[in-house]
CSV table of C-alpha atoms in Angstrom, one decimal:
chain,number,residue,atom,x,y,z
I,1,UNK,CA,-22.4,2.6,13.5
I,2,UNK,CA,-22.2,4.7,10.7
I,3,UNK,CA,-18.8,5.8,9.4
I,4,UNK,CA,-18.2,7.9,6.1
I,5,UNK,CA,-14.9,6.9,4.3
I,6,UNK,CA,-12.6,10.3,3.0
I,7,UNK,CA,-10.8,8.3,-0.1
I,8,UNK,CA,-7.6,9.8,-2.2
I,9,UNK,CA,-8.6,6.8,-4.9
I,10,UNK,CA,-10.9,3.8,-5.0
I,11,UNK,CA,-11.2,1.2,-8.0
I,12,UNK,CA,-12.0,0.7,-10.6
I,13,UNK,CA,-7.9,2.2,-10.2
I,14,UNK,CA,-5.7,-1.0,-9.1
I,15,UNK,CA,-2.9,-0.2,-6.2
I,16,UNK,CA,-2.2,-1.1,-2.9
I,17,UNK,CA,-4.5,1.8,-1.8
I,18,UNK,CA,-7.0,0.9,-3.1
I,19,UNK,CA,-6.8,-3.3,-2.4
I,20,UNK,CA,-6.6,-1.7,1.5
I,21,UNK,CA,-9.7,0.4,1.6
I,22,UNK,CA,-11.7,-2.7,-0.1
I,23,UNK,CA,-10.5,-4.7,2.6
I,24,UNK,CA,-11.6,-2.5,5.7
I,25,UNK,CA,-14.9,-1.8,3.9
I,26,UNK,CA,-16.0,-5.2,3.6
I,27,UNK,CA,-14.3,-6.5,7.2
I,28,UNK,CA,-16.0,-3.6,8.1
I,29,UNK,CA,-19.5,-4.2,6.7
I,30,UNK,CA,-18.9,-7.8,8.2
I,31,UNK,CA,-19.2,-6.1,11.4
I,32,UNK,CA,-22.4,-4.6,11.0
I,33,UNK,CA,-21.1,-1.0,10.1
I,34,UNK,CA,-22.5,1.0,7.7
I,35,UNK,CA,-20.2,2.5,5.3
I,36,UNK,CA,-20.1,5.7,3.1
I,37,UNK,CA,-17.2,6.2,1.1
I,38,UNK,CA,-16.7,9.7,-1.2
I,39,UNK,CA,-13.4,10.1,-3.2
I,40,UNK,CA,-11.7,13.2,-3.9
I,41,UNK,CA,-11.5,15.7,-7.5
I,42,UNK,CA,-8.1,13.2,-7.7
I,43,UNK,CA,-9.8,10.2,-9.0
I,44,UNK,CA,-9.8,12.1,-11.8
I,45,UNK,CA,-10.9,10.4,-15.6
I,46,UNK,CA,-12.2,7.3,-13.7
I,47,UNK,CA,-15.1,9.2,-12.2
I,48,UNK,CA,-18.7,8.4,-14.2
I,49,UNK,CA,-20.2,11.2,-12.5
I,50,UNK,CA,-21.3,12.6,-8.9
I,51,UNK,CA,-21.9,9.0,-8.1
I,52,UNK,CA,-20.1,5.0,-9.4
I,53,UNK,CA,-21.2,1.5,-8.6
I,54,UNK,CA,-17.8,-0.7,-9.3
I,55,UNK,CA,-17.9,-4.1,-7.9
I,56,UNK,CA,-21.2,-3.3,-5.9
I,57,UNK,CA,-19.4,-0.6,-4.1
I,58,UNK,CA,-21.2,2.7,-4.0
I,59,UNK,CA,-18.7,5.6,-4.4
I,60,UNK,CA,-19.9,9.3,-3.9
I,61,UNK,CA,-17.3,11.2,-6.4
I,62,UNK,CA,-16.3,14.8,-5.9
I,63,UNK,CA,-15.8,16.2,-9.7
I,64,UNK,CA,-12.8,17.5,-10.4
I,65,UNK,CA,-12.5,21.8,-11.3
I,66,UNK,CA,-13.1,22.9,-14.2
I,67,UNK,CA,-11.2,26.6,-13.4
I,68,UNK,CA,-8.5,27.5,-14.9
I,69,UNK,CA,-6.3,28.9,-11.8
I,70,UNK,CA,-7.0,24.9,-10.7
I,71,UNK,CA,-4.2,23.8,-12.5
I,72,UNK,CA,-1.6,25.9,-11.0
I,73,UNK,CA,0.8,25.0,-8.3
I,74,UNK,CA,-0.5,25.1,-4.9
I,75,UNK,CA,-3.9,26.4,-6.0
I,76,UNK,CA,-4.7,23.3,-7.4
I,77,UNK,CA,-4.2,22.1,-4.0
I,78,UNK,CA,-6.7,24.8,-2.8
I,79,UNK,CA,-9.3,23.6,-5.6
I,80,UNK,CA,-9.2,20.1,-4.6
I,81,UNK,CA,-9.9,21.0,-0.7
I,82,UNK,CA,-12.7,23.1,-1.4
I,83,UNK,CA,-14.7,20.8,-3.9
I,84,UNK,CA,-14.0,18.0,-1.2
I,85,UNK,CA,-15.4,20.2,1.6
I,86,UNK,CA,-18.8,21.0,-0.9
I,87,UNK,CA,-19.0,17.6,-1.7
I,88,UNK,CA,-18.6,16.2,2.1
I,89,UNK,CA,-21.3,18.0,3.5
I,90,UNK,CA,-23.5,17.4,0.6
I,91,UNK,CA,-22.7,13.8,1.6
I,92,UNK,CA,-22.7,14.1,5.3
I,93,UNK,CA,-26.4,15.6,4.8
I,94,UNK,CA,-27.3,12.8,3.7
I,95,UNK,CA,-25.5,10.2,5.5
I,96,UNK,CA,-26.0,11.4,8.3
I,97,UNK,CA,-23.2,9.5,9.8
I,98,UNK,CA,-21.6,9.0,13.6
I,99,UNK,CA,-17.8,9.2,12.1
I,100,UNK,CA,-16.1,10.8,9.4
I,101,UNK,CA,-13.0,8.6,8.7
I,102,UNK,CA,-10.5,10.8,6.3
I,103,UNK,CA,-7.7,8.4,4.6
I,104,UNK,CA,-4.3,9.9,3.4
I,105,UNK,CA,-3.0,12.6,2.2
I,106,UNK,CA,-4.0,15.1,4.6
I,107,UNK,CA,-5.9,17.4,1.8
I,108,UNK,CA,-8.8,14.9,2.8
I,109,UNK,CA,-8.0,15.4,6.5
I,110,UNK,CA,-8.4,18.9,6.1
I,111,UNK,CA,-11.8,18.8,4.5
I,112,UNK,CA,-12.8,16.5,7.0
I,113,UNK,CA,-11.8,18.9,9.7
I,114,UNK,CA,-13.8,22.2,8.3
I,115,UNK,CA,-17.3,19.9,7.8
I,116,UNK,CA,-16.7,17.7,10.7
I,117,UNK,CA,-16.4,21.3,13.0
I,118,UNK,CA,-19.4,22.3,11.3
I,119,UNK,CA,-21.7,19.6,11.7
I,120,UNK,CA,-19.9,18.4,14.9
I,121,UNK,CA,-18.9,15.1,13.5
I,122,UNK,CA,-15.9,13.9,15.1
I,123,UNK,CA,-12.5,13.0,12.5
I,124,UNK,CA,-10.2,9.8,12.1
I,125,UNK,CA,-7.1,10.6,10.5
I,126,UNK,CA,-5.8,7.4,8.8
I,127,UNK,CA,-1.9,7.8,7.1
I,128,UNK,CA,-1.0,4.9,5.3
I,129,UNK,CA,2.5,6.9,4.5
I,130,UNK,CA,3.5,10.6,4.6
I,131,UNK,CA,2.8,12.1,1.1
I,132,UNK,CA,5.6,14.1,0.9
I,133,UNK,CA,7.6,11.1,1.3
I,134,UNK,CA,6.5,9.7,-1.2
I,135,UNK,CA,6.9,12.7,-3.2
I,136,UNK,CA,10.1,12.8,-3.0
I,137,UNK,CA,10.9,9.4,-3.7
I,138,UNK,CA,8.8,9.5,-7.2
I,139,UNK,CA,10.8,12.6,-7.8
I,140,UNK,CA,8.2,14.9,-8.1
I,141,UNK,CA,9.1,17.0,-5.3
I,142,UNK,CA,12.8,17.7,-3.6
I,143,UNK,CA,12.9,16.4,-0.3
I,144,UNK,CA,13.2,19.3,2.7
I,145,UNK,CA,12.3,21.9,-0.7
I,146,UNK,CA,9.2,24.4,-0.1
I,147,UNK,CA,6.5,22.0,-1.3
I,148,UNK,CA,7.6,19.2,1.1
I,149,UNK,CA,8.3,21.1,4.0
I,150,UNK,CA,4.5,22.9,3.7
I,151,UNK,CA,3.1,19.1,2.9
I,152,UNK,CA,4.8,18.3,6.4
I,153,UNK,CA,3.4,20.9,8.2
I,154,UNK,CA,-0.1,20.5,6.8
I,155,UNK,CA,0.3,16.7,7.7
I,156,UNK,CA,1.2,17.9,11.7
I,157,UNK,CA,-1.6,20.6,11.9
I,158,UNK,CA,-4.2,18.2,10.7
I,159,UNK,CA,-2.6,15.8,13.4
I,160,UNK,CA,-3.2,18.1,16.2
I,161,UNK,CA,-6.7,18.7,15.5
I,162,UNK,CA,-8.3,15.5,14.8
I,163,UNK,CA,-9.7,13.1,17.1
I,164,UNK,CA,-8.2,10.5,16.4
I,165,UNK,CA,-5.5,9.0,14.2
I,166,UNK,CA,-4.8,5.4,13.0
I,167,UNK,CA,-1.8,4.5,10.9
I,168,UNK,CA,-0.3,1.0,9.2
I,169,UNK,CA,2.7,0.4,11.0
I,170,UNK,CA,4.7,1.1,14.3
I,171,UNK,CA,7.3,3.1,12.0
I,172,UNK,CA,4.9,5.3,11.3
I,173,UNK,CA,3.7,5.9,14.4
I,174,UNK,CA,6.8,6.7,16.2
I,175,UNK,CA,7.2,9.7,13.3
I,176,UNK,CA,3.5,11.1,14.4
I,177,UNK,CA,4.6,10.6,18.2
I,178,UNK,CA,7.6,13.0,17.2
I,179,UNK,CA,5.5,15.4,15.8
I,180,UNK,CA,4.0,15.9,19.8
I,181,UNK,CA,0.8,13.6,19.6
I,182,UNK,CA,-0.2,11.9,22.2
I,183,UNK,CA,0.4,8.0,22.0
I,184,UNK,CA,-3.0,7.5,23.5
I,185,UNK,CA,-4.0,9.4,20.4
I,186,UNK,CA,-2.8,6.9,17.8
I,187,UNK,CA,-4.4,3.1,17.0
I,188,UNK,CA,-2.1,1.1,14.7
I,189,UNK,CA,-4.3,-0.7,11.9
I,190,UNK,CA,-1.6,-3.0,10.3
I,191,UNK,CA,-1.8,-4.4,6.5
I,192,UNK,CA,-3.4,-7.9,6.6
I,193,UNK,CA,-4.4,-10.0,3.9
I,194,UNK,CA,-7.8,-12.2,3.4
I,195,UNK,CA,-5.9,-15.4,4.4
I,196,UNK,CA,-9.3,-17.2,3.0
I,197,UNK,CA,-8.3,-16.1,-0.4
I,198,UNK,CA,-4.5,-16.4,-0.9
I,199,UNK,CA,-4.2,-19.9,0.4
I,200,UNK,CA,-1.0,-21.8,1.1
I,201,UNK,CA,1.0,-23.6,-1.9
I,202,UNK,CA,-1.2,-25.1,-4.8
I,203,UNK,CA,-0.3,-26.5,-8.3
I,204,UNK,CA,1.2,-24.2,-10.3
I,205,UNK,CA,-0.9,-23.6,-13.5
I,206,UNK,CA,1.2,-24.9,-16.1
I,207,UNK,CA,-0.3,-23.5,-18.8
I,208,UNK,CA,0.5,-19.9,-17.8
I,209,UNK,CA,4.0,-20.9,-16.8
I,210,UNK,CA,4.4,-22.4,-20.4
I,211,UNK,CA,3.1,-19.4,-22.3
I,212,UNK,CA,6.1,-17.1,-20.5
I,213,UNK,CA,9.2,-19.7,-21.0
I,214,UNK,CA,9.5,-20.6,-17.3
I,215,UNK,CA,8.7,-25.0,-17.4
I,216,UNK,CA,11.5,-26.1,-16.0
I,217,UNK,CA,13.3,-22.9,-14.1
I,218,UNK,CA,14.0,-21.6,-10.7
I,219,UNK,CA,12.4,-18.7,-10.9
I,220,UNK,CA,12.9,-15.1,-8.9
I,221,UNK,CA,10.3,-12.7,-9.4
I,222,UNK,CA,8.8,-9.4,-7.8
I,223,UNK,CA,4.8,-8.6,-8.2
I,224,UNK,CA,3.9,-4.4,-7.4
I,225,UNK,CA,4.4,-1.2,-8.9
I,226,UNK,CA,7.5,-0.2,-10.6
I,227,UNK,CA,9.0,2.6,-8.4
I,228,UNK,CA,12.2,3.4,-8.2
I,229,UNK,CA,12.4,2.6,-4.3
I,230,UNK,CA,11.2,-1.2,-4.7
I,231,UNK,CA,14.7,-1.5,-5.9
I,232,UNK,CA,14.1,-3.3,-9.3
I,233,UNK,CA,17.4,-2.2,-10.9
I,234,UNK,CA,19.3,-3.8,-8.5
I,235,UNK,CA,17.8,-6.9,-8.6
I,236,UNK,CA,18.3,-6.9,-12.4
I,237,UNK,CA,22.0,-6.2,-11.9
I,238,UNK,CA,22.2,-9.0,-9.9
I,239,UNK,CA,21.2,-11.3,-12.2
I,240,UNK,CA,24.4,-11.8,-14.2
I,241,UNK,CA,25.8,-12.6,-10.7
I,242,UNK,CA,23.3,-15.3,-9.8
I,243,UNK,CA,23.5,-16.5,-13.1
I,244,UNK,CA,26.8,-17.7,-13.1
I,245,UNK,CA,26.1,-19.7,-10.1
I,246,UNK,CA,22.6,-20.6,-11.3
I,247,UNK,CA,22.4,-21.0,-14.8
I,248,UNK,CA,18.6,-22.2,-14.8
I,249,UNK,CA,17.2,-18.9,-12.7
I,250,UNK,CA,14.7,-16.8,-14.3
I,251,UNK,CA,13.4,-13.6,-13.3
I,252,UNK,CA,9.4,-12.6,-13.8
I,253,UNK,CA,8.7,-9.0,-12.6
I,254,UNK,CA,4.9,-8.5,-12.7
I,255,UNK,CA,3.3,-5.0,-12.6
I,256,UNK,CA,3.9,-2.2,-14.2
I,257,UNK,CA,5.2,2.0,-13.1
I,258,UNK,CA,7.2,4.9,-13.9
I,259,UNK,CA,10.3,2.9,-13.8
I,260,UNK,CA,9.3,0.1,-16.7
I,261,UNK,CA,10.6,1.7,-19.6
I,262,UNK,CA,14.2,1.9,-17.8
I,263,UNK,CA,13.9,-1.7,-16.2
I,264,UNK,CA,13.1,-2.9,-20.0
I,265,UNK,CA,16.4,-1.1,-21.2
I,266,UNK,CA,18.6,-2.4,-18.2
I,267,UNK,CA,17.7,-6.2,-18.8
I,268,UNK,CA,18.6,-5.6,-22.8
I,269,UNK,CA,21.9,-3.7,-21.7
I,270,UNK,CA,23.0,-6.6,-19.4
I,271,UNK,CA,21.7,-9.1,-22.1
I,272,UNK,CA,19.2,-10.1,-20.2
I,273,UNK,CA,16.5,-10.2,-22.5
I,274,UNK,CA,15.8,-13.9,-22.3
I,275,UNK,CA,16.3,-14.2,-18.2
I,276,UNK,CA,14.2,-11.3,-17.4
I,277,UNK,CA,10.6,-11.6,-17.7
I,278,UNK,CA,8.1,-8.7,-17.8
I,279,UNK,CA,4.4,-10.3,-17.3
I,280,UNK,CA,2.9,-6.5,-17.6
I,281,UNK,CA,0.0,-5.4,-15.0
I,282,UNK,CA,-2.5,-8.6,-14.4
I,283,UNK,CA,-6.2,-8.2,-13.1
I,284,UNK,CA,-6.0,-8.8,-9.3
I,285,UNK,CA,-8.1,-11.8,-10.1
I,286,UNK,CA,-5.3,-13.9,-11.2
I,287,UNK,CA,-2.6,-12.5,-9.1
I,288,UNK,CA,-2.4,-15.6,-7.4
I,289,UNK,CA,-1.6,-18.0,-10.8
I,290,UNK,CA,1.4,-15.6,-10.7
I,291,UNK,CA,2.5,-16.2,-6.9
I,292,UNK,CA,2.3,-19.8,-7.6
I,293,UNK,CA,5.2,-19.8,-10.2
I,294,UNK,CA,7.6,-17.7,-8.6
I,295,UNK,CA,9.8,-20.0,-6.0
I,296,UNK,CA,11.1,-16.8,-4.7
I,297,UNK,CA,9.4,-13.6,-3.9
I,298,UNK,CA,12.3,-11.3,-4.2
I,299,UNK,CA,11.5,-7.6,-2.5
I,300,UNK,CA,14.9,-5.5,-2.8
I,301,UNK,CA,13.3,-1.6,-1.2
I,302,UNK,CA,15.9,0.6,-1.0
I,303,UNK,CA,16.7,2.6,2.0
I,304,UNK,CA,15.1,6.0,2.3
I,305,UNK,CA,12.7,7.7,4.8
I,306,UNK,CA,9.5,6.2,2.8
I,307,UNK,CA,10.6,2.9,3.1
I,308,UNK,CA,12.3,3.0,6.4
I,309,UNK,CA,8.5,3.8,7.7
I,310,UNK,CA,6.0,2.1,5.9
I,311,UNK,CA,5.1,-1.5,5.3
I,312,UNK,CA,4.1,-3.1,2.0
I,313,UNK,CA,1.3,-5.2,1.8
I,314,UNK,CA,2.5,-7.5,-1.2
I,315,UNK,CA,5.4,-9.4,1.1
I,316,UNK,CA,2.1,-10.4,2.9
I,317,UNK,CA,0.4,-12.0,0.0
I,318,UNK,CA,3.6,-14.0,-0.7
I,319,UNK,CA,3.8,-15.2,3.0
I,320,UNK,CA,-0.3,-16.0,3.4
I,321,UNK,CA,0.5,-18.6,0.3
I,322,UNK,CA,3.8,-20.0,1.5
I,323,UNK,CA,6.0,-18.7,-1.0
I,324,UNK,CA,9.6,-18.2,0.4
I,325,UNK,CA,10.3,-13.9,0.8
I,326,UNK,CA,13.6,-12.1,0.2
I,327,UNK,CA,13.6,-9.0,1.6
I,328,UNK,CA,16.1,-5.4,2.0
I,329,UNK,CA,16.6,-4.9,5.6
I,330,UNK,CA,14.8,-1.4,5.6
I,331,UNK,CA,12.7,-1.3,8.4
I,332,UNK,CA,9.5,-1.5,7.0
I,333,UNK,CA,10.1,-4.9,6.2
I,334,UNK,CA,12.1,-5.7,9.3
I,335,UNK,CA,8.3,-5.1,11.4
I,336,UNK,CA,6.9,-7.7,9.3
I,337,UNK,CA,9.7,-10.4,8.4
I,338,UNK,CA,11.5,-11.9,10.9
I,339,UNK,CA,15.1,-13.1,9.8
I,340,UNK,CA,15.8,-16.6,9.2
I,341,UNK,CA,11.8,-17.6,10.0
I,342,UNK,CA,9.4,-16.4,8.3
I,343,UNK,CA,11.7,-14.9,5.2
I,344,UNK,CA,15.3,-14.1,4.4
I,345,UNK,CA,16.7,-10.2,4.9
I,346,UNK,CA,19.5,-8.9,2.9
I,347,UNK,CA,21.3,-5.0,3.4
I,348,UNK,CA,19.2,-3.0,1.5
I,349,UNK,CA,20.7,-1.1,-1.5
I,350,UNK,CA,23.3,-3.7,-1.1
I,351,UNK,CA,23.4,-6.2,-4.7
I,352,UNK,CA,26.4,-8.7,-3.1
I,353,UNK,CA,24.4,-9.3,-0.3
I,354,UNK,CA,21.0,-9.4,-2.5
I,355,UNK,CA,22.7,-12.5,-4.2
I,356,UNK,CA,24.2,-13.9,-1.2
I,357,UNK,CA,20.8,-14.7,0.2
I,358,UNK,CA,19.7,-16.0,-2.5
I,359,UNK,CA,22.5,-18.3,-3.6
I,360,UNK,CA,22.4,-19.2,-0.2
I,361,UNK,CA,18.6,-20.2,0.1
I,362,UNK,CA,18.8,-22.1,-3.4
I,363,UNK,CA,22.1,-24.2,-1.7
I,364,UNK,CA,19.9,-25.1,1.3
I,365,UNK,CA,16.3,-26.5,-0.2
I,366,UNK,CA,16.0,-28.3,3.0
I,367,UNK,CA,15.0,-24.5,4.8
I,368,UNK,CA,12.1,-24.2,2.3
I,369,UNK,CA,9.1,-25.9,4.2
I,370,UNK,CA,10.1,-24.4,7.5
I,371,UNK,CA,10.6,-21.2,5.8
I,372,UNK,CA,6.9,-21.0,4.5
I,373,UNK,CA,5.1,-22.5,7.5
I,374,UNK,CA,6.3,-20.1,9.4
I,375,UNK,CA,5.4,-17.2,7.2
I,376,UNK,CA,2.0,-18.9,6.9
I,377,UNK,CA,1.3,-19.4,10.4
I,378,UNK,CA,2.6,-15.7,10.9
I,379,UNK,CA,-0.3,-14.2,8.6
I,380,UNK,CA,-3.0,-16.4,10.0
I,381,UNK,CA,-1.9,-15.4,13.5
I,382,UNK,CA,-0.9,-11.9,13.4
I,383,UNK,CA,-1.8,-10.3,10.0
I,384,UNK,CA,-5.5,-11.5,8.9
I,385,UNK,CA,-8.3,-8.6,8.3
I,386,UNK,CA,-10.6,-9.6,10.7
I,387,UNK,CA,-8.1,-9.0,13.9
I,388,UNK,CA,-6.7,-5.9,12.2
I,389,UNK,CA,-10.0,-3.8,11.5
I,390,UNK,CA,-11.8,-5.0,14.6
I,391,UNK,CA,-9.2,-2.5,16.0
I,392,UNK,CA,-11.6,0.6,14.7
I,393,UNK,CA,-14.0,-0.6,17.3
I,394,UNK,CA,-12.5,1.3,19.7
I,395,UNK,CA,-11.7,4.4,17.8
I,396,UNK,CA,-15.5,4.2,16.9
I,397,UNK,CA,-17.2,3.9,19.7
I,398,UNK,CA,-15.1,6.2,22.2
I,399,UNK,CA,-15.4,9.1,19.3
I,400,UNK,CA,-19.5,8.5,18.6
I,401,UNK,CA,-20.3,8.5,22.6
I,402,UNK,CA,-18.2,11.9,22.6
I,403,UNK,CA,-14.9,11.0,24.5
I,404,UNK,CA,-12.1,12.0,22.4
I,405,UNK,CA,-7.8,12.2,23.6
């Protein structure tokens, strides 16, 4: 089996996009599947050339216009579709392969579509969230204006013409349902994690914990991007809060975003500046040195459409290691944490209940082991990358033997 992977992005760029697609290619490769992968004019300055090795991953790049009119609204849109659909087949010549596999946004979807028709390749359409959504949650587009309402329609026409979807998460696919696709349509591939690499609890390193001030505290903490709807402002205005009642708390906030600048001003406003912690981005190589000095993974998503639908994947990473979650209510977190045993939920956008669960697990140490067994023994059972992309086998084979739904 030969499947050609449609990318947004793919490293050397860091994000939870990218940490995904590594995954499925190697479970993938595991399985004895040969994988393509080509990535869009979007990876923009990190492309080397037409081709990149990174990490011993060989990445066909499309390169990005150099026409004017490509920088304009909408036709930029148009630019980046039609370089895709040049490079594709260039790459589908070659590859030769039984599947073309297009990952979010749709744009890639679309190219897929015109070569696939063309070379009678059959398409997987895989949304790991709807892009307007998340559009409109950076800001960069109003939600229900022009651009989001065309981004949603794009999204439904590619759906109606592929053969096959596969999406993250059940919220998701009850929104493509809606849309009038056919459940027998849609495959759920849920986020996983390698539970071989992010083990349960180990020592702490305590030289790292030394060099950012936190020997000696109970400390909060949030690793991931800094978007607005991860909810990061209200977990620093909680602090003040939590630190009356906990005077030896410490928050670390590792990452970086759009929203760092503010977050940095917020924690100096409240006089924070020795209680909040910012660690900056770290290489996902040491990720885990950081997971073992936080005693509480603290993930406060606001409520919105984008998070209502879509599951994280670093609430996950927490739980594979035993490390006790605290957790909005939104629903993309309710498919994943289960209240009271395998993590603590709290209403979302809500800072007095926020602090309430987390006064309330610090009174009750007894709960902790429980707590992170069961999150453990969730991951191993449920949430590990072998179960979840030995789903595609299906897809696969039913699309390269010609029966499609």
């Amino acid at each position: 089996m030969r499947i050609l992977h449609i990318l947004d992005h793919s490293v050397p760029l860091h994000s939870g996009y990218t940490f995904r697609t590594l995954a499925i290619l190697q479970q993938q490769r595991k399985l004895g599947w040969q994988t393509v992968h080509l990535t869009g004019a979007k990876q923009g300055r990190h492309q080397s050339g037409p081709e990149h090795e990174v990490d011993g991953w060989h990445f066909f790049r499309t390169m990005p216009s150099t026409r004017w009119w490509s920088r304009l609204p909408v036709l930029r849109q148009v630019s980046v579709v039609t370089g895709l659909i040049r490079r594709l087949r260039q790459v589908a010549r070659l590859a030769r392969p039984n599947v073309l596999h297009a990952h979010s946004p749709s744009l890639n979807a679309l190219a897929a579509l015109r070569v696939g028709k063309a070379m009678g390749i059959p398409v997987v359409y895989e949304i790991r969230a709807f892009w307007e959504d998340a559009a409109a949650d950076h800001g960069t587009a109003p939600e229900r204006g022009i651009r989001y309402r065309l981004s949603r329609a794009l999204e439904s026409y590619v759906l109606r013409r592929v053969d096959a979807v596969t999406t993250i998460c059940d919220g998701l696919r009850k929104d493509i349902e809606a849309r009038g696709i056919p459940s027998t349509k849609i495959t759920i591939i849920p986020n996983a994690v390698d539970t071989t690499e992010f083990q349960a609890p180990q020592p702490g390193n305590g030289m790292l914990a030394q060099q950012l001030g936190l020997n000696g505290y109970l400390v909060l903490g949030f690793i991931g991007s800094f978007y607005r709807y991860e909810g990061l402002e209200l977990l620093i205005r909680a602090m003040p809060a939590l630190l009356a009642a906990v005077p030896s708390l410490q928050l670390l906030l590792v990452g970086g975003g759009p929203q760092e600048s503010e977050l940095r001003a917020l924690a100096q406003q409240l006089g924070l500046h020795n209680k909040v912690r910012f660690a900056g981005r770290v290489p996902h190589g040491q990720i885990k040195d950081y997971y073992q000095l936080i005693d509480l993974l603290v993930y406060p998503r606001l409520p919105m459409r984008l998070t209502e639908l879509v599951t994280p994947l670093k609430p996950l990473e927490a739980m594979a290691q035993g490390r006790l979650v605290v957790a909005s209510d939104v629903g993309g977190h309710r498919e994943m944490i289960e209240d009271g045993k395998t993590g603590v939920l709290f209403r979302a956008g809500d800072p007095a209940s926020l602090s309430e669960c987390i006064l309330h697990l610090i009174r009750h140490v007894e709960t902790w082991p429980a707590l992170r067994q069961q999150a453990r023994r969730y991951v191993e059972r449920e949430r590990n990358w072998p179960a979840s992309v030995s789903r595609y086998a299906d897809v696969y084979q039913r699309l390269a033997s010609g029966q499609k739904k």
